[in-house]
PDB file of C-alpha atoms and ligand atoms in Angstrom:
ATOM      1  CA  UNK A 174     249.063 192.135 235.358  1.00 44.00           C
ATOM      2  CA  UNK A 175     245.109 191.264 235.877  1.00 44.00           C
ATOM      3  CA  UNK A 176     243.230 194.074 237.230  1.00 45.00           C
ATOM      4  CA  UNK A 177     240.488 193.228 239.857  1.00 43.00           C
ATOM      5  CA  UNK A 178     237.593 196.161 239.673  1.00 43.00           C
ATOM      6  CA  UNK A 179     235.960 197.118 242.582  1.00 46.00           C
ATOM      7  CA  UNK A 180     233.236 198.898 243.586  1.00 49.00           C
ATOM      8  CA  UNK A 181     233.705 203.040 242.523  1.00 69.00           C
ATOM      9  CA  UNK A 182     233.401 205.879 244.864  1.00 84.00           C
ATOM     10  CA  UNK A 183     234.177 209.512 243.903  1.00 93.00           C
ATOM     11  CA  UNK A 184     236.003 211.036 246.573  1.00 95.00           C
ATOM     12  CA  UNK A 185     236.712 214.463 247.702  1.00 97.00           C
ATOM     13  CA  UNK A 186     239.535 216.081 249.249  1.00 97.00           C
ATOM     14  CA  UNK A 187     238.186 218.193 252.492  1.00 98.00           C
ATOM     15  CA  UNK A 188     240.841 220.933 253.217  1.00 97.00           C
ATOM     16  CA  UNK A 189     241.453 224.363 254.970  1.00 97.00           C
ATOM     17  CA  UNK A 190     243.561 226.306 257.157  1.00 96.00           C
ATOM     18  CA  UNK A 191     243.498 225.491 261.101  1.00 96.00           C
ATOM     19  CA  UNK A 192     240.046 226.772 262.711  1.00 96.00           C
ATOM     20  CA  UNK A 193     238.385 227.336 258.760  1.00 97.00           C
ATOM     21  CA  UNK A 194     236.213 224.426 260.092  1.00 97.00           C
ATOM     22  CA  UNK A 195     236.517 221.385 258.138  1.00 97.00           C
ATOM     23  CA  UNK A 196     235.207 219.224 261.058  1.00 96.00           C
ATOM     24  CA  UNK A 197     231.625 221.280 261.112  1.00 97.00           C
ATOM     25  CA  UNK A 198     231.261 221.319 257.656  1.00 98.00           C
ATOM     26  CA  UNK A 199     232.334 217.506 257.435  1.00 98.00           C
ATOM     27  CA  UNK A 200     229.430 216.695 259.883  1.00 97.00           C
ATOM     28  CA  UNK A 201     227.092 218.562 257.322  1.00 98.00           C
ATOM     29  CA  UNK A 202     228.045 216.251 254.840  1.00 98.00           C
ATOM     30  CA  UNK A 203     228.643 213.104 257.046  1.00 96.00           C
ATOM     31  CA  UNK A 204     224.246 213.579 257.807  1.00 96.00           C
ATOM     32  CA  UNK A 205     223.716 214.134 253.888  1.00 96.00           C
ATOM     33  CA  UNK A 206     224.774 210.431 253.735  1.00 95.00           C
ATOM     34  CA  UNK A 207     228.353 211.255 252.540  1.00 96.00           C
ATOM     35  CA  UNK A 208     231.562 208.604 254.210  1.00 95.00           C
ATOM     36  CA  UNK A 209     233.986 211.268 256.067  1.00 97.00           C
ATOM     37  CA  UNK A 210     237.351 209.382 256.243  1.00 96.00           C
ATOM     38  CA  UNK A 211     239.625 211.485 258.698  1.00 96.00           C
ATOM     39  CA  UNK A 212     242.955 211.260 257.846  1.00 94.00           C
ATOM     40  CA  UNK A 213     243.694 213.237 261.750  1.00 93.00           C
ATOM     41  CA  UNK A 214     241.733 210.539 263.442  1.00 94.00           C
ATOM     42  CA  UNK A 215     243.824 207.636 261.632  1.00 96.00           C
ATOM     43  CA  UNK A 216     247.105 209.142 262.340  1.00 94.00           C
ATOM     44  CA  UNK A 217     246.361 209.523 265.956  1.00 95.00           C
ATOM     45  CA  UNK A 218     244.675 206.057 265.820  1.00 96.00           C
ATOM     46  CA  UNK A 219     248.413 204.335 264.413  1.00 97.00           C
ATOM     47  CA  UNK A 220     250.012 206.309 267.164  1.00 97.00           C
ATOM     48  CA  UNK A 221     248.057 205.884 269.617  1.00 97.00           C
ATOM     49  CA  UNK A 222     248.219 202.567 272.494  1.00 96.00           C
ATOM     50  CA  UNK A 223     248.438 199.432 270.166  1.00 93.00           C
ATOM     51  CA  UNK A 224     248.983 201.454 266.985  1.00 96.00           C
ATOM     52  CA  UNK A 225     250.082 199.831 263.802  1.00 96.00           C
ATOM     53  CA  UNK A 226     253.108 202.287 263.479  1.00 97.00           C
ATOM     54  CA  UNK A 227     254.004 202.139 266.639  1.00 97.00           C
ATOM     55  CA  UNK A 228     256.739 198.978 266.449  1.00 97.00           C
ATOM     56  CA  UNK A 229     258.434 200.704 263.496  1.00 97.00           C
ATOM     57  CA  UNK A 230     258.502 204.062 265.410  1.00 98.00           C
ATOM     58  CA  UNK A 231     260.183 202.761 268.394  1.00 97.00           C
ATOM     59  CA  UNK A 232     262.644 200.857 266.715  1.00 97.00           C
ATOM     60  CA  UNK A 233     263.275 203.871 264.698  1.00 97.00           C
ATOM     61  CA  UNK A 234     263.593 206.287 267.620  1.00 97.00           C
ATOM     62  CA  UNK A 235     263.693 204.461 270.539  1.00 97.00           C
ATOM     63  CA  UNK A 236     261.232 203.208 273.384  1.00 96.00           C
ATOM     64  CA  UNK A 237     261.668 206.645 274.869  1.00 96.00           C
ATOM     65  CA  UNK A 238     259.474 207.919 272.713  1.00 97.00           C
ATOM     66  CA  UNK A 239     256.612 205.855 273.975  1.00 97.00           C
ATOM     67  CA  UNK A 240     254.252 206.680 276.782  1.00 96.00           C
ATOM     68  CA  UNK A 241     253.535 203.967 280.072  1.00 95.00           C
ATOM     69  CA  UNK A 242     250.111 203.014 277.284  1.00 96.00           C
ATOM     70  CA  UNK A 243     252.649 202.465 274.517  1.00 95.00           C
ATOM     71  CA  UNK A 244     250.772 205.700 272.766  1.00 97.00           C
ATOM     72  CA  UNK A 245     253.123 207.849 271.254  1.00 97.00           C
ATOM     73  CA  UNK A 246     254.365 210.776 273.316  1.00 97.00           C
ATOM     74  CA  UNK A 247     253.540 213.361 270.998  1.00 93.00           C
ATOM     75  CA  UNK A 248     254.840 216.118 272.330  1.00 93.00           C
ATOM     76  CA  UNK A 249     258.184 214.783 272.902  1.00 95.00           C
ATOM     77  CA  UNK A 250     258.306 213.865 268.956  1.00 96.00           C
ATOM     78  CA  UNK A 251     257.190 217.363 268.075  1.00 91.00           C
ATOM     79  CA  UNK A 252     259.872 218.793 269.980  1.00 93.00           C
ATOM     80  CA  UNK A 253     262.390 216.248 268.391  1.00 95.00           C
ATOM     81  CA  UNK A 254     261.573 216.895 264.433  1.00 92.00           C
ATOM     82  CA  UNK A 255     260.743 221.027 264.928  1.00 85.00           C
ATOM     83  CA  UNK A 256     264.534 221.255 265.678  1.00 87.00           C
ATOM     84  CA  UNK A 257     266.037 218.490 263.460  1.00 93.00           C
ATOM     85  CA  UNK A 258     264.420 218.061 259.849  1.00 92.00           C
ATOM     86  CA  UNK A 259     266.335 215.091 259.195  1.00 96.00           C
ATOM     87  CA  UNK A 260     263.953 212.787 261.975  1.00 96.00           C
ATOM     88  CA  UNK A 261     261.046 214.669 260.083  1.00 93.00           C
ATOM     89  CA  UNK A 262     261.506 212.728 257.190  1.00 94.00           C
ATOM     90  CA  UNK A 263     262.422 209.798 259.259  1.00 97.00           C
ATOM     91  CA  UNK A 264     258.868 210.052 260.943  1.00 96.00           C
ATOM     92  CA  UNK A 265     256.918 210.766 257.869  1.00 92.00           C
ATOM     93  CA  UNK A 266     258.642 207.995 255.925  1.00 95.00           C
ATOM     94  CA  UNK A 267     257.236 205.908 258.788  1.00 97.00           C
ATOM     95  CA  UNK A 268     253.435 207.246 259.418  1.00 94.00           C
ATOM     96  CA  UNK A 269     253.135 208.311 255.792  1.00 90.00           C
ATOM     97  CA  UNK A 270     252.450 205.255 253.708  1.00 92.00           C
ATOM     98  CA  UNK A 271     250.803 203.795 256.846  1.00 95.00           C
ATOM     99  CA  UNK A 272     248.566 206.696 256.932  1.00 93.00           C
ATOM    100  CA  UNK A 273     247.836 206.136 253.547  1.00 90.00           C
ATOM    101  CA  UNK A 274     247.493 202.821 253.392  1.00 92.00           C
ATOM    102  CA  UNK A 275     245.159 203.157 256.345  1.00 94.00           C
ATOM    103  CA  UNK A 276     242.704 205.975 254.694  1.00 93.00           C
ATOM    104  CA  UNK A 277     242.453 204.009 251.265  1.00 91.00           C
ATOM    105  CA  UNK A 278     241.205 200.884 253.413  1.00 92.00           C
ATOM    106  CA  UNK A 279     239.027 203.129 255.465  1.00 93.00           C
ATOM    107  CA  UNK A 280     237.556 204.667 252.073  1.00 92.00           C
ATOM    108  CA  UNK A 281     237.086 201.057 250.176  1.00 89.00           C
ATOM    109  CA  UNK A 282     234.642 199.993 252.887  1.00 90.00           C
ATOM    110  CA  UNK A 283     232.920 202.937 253.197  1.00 88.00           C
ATOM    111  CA  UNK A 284     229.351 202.783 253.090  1.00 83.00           C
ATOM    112  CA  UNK A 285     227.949 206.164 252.131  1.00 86.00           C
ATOM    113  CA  UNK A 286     227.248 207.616 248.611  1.00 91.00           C
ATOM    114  CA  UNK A 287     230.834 209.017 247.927  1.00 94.00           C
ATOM    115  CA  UNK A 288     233.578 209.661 250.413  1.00 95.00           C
ATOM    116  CA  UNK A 289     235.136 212.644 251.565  1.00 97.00           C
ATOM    117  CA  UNK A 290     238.665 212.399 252.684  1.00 96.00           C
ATOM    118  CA  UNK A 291     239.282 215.173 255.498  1.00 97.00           C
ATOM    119  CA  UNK A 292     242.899 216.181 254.744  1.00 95.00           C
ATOM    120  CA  UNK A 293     244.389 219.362 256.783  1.00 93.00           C
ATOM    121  CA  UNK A 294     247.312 219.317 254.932  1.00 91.00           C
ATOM    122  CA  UNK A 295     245.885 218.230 251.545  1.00 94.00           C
ATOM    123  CA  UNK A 296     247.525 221.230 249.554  1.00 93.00           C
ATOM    124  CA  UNK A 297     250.936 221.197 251.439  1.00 89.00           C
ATOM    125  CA  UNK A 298     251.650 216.986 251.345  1.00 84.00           C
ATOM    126  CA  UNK A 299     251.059 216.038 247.671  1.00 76.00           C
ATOM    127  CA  UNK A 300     249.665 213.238 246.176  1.00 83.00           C
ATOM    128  CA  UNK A 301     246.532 214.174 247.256  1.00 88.00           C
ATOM    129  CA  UNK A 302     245.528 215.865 243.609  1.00 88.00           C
ATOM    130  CA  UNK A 303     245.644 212.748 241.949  1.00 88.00           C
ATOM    131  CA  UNK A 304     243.653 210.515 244.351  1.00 89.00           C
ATOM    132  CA  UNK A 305     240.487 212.403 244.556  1.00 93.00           C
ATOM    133  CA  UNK A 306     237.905 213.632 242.321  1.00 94.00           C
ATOM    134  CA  UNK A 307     237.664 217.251 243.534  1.00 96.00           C
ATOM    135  CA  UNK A 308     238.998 219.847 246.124  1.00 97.00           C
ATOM    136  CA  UNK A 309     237.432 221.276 248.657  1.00 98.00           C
ATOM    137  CA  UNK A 310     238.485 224.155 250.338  1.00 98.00           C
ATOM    138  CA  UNK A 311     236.601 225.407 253.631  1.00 98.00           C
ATOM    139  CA  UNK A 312     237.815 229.204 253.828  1.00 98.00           C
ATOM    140  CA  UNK A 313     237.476 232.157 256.170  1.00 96.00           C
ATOM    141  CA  UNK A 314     239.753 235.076 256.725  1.00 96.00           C
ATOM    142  CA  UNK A 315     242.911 234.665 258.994  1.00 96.00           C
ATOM    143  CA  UNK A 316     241.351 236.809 261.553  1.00 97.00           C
ATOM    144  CA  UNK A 317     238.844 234.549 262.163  1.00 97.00           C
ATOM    145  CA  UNK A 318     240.550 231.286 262.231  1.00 97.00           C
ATOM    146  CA  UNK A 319     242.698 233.217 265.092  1.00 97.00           C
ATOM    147  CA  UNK A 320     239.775 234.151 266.927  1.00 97.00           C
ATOM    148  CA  UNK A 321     237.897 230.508 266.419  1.00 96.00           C
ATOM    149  CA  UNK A 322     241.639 228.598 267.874  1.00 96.00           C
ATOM    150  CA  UNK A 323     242.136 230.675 270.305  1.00 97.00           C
ATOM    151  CA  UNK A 324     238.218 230.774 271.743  1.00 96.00           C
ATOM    152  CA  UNK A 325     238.844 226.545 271.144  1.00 95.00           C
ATOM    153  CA  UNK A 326     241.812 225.901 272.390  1.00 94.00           C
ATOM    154  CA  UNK A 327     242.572 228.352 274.532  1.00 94.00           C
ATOM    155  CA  UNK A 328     245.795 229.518 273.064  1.00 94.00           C
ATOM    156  CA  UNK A 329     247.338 232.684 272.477  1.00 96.00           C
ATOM    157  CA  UNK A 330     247.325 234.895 269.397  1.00 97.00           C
ATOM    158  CA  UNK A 331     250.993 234.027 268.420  1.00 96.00           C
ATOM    159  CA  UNK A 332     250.891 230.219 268.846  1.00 94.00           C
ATOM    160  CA  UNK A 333     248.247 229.933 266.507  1.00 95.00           C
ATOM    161  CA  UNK A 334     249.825 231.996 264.232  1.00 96.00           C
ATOM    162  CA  UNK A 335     253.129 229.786 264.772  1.00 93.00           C
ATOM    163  CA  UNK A 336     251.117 226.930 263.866  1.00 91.00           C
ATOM    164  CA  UNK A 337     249.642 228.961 260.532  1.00 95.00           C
ATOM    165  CA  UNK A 338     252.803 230.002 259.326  1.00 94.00           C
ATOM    166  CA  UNK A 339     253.367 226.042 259.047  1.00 89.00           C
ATOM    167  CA  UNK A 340     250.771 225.926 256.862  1.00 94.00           C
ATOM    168  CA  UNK A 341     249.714 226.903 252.825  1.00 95.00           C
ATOM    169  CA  UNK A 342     248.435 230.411 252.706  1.00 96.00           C
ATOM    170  CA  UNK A 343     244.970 231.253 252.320  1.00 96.00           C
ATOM    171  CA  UNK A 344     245.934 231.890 248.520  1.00 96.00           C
ATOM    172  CA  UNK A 345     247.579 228.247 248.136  1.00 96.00           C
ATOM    173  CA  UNK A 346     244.597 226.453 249.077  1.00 96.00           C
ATOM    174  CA  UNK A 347     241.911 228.573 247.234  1.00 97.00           C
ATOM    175  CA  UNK A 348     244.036 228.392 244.223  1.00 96.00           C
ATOM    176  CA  UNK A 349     244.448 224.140 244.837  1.00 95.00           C
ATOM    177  CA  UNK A 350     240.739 224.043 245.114  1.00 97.00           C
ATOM    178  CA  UNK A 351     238.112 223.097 243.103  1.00 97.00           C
ATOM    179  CA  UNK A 352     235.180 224.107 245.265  1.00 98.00           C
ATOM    180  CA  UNK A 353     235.211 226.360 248.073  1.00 98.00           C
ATOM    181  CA  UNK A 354     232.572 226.590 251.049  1.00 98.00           C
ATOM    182  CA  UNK A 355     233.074 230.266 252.818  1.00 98.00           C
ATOM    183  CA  UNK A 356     233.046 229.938 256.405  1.00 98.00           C
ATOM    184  CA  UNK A 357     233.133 233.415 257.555  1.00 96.00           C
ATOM    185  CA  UNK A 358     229.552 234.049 259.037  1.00 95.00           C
ATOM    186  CA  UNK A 359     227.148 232.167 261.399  1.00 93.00           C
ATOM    187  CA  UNK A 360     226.415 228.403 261.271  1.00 95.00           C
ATOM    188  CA  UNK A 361     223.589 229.323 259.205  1.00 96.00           C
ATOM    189  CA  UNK A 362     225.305 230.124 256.304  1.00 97.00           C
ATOM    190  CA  UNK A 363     227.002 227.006 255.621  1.00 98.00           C
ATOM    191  CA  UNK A 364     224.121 224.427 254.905  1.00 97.00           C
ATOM    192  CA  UNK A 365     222.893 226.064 251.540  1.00 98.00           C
ATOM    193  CA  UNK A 366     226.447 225.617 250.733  1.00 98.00           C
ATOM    194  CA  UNK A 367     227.039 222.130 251.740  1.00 98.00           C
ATOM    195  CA  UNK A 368     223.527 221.502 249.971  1.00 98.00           C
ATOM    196  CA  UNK A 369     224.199 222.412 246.247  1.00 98.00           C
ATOM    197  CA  UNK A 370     228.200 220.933 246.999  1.00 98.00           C
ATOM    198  CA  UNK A 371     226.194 217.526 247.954  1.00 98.00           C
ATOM    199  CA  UNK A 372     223.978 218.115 245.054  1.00 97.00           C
ATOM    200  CA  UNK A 373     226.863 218.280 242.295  1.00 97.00           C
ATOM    201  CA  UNK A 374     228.979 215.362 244.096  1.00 96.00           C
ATOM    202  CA  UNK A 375     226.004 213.185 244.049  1.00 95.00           C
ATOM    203  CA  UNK A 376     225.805 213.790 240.407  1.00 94.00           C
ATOM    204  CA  UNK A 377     229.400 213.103 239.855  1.00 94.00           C
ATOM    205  CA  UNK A 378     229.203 209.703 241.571  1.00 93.00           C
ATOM    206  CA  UNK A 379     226.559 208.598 239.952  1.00 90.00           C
ATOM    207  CA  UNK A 380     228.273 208.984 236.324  1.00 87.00           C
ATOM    208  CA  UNK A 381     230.984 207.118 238.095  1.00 79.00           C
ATOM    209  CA  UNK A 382     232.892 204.161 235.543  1.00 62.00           C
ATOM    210  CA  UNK A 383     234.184 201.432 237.976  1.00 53.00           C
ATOM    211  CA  UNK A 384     237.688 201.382 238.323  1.00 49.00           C
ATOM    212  CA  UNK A 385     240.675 199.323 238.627  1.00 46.00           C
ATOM    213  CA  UNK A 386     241.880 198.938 242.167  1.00 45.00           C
ATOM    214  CA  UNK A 387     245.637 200.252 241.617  1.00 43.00           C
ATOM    215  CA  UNK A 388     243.952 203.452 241.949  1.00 45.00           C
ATOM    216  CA  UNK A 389     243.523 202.673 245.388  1.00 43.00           C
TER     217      UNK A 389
HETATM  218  P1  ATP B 956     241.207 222.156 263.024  1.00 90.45           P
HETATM  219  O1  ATP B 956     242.025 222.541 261.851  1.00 90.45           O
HETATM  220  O2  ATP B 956     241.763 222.685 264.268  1.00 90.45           O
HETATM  221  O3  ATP B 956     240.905 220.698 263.088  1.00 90.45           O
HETATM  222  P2  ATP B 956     238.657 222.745 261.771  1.00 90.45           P
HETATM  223  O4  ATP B 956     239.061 223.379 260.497  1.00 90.45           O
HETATM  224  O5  ATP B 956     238.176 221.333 261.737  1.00 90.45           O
HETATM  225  O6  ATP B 956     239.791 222.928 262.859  1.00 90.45           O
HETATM  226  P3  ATP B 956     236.304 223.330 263.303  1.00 90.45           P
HETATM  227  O7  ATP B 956     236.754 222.489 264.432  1.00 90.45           O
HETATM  228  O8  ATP B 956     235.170 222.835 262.470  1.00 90.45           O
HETATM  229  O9  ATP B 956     237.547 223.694 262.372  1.00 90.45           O
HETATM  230  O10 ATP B 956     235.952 224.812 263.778  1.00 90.45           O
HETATM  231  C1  ATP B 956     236.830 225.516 264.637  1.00 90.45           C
HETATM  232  C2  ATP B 956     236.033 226.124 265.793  1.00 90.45           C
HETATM  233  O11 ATP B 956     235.248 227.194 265.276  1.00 90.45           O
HETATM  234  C3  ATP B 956     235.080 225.147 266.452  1.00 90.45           C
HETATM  235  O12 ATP B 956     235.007 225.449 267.816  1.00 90.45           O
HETATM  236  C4  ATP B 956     233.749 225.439 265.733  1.00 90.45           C
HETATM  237  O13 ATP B 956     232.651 225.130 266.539  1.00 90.45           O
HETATM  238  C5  ATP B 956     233.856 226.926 265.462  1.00 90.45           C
HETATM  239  N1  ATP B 956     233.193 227.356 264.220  1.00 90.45           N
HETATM  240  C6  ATP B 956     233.423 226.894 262.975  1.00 90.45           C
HETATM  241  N2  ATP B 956     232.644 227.532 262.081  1.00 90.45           N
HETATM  242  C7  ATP B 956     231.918 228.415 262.767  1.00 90.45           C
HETATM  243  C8  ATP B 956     230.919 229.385 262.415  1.00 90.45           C
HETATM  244  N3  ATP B 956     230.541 229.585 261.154  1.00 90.45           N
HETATM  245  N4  ATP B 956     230.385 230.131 263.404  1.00 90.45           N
HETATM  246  C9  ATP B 956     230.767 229.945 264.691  1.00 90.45           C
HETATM  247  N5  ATP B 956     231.692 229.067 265.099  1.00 90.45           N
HETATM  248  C10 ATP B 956     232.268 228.304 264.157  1.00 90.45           C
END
């Protein structure tokens, strides 16, 4: 089968724990000239009024499940797959390969010098390994991401921990990364770090070959 080549991009996977701050350190690349694609944002964007998943996810689970927009009710689907795993899979075979779909086009029009993909759950989903140059962990210790959700959100110490215990360990993700920004001190600290990270993926994208699009 012919191969059409497109433009290259190297491409790094942005992950961490909930509260490590992946969205502050993603701005600090986004102004270094870096594309941010956000898988979060596109999910909620395919669910949301007039999403592109939202047709197959009321046929699949009915137009209950919509809101008086025709947004997903979110809340009412979280309630539905955290007691039945079976309409988990039903609902991830639906948003999945939309999600992706939807990131990949996001990332081929990109503009900026390489693209970061910000991916939450980049070490517990799969497939993410093989679709991006590097990975990037932002980490802090658990007692801070508490203290950051709970000062954000306004939650209680043992829903955010619910929501952690959902997620890879610390461990997991340091050990999936490649690179790893710590995010356990002021603002301040993090720039010198995002520097020399910005540094070394600049110099990866420019020894960039151009590649076949069934990577994409
Ligand atoms: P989520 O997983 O919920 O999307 P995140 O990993 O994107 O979170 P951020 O939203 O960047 O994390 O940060 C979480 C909160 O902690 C925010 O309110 C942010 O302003 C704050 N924060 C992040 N890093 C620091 C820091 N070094 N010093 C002070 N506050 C910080």
């Amino acid at each position: 089968m012919e191969q059409v080549q497109h433009a290259a991009y190297f491409s790094v996977g942005l992950t961490g724990g909930i509260g490590c701050g992946k969205s502050t350190v993603a701005d600090l690349f986004a102004v270094r000239g870096a594309s941010i694609v956000d898988t979060d944002l596109i999910a909620h964007s395919l669910t949301g009024a007039g999403g592109a998943a939202m047709p197959a996810l009321l046929a699949e689970f009915g137009a209950a499940f919509a809101d008086a927009d025709g947004a997903l009710e979110r809340a009412k689907m979280r309630k539905l797959v955290f007691g039945d795993p079976r309409a988990k899979v039903r609902l991830e075979a639906i948003l999945h390969p939309r999600i992706r779909a939807a990131t990949m086009a996001a990332a081929a029009v990109a503009g900026g010098s390489y693209v970061i993909f910000a991916v939450p759950l980049l070490v517990e989903s799969g497939g993410w390994r093989e679709r991006v140059e590097r990975v990037l962990a932002i980490d802090c210790p658990e007692s801070l991401q508490i203290a950051r959700v709970m000062a954000r959100n306004g939650l209680q110490q043992e829903q955010v921990q619910a929501i952690m215990a959902t997620q890879a360990t610390r461990a997991q993700r340091l050990a999936a990364a490649d690179d790893v920004i710590v995010n356990d001190a002021g603002l301040e600290r993090l720039a010198p770090q995002v520097e020399r990270l910005h540094r070394l993926y600049l110099a990866f994208a420019e020894r960039m070959p151009t590649i076949p699009s069934q990577r994409l």
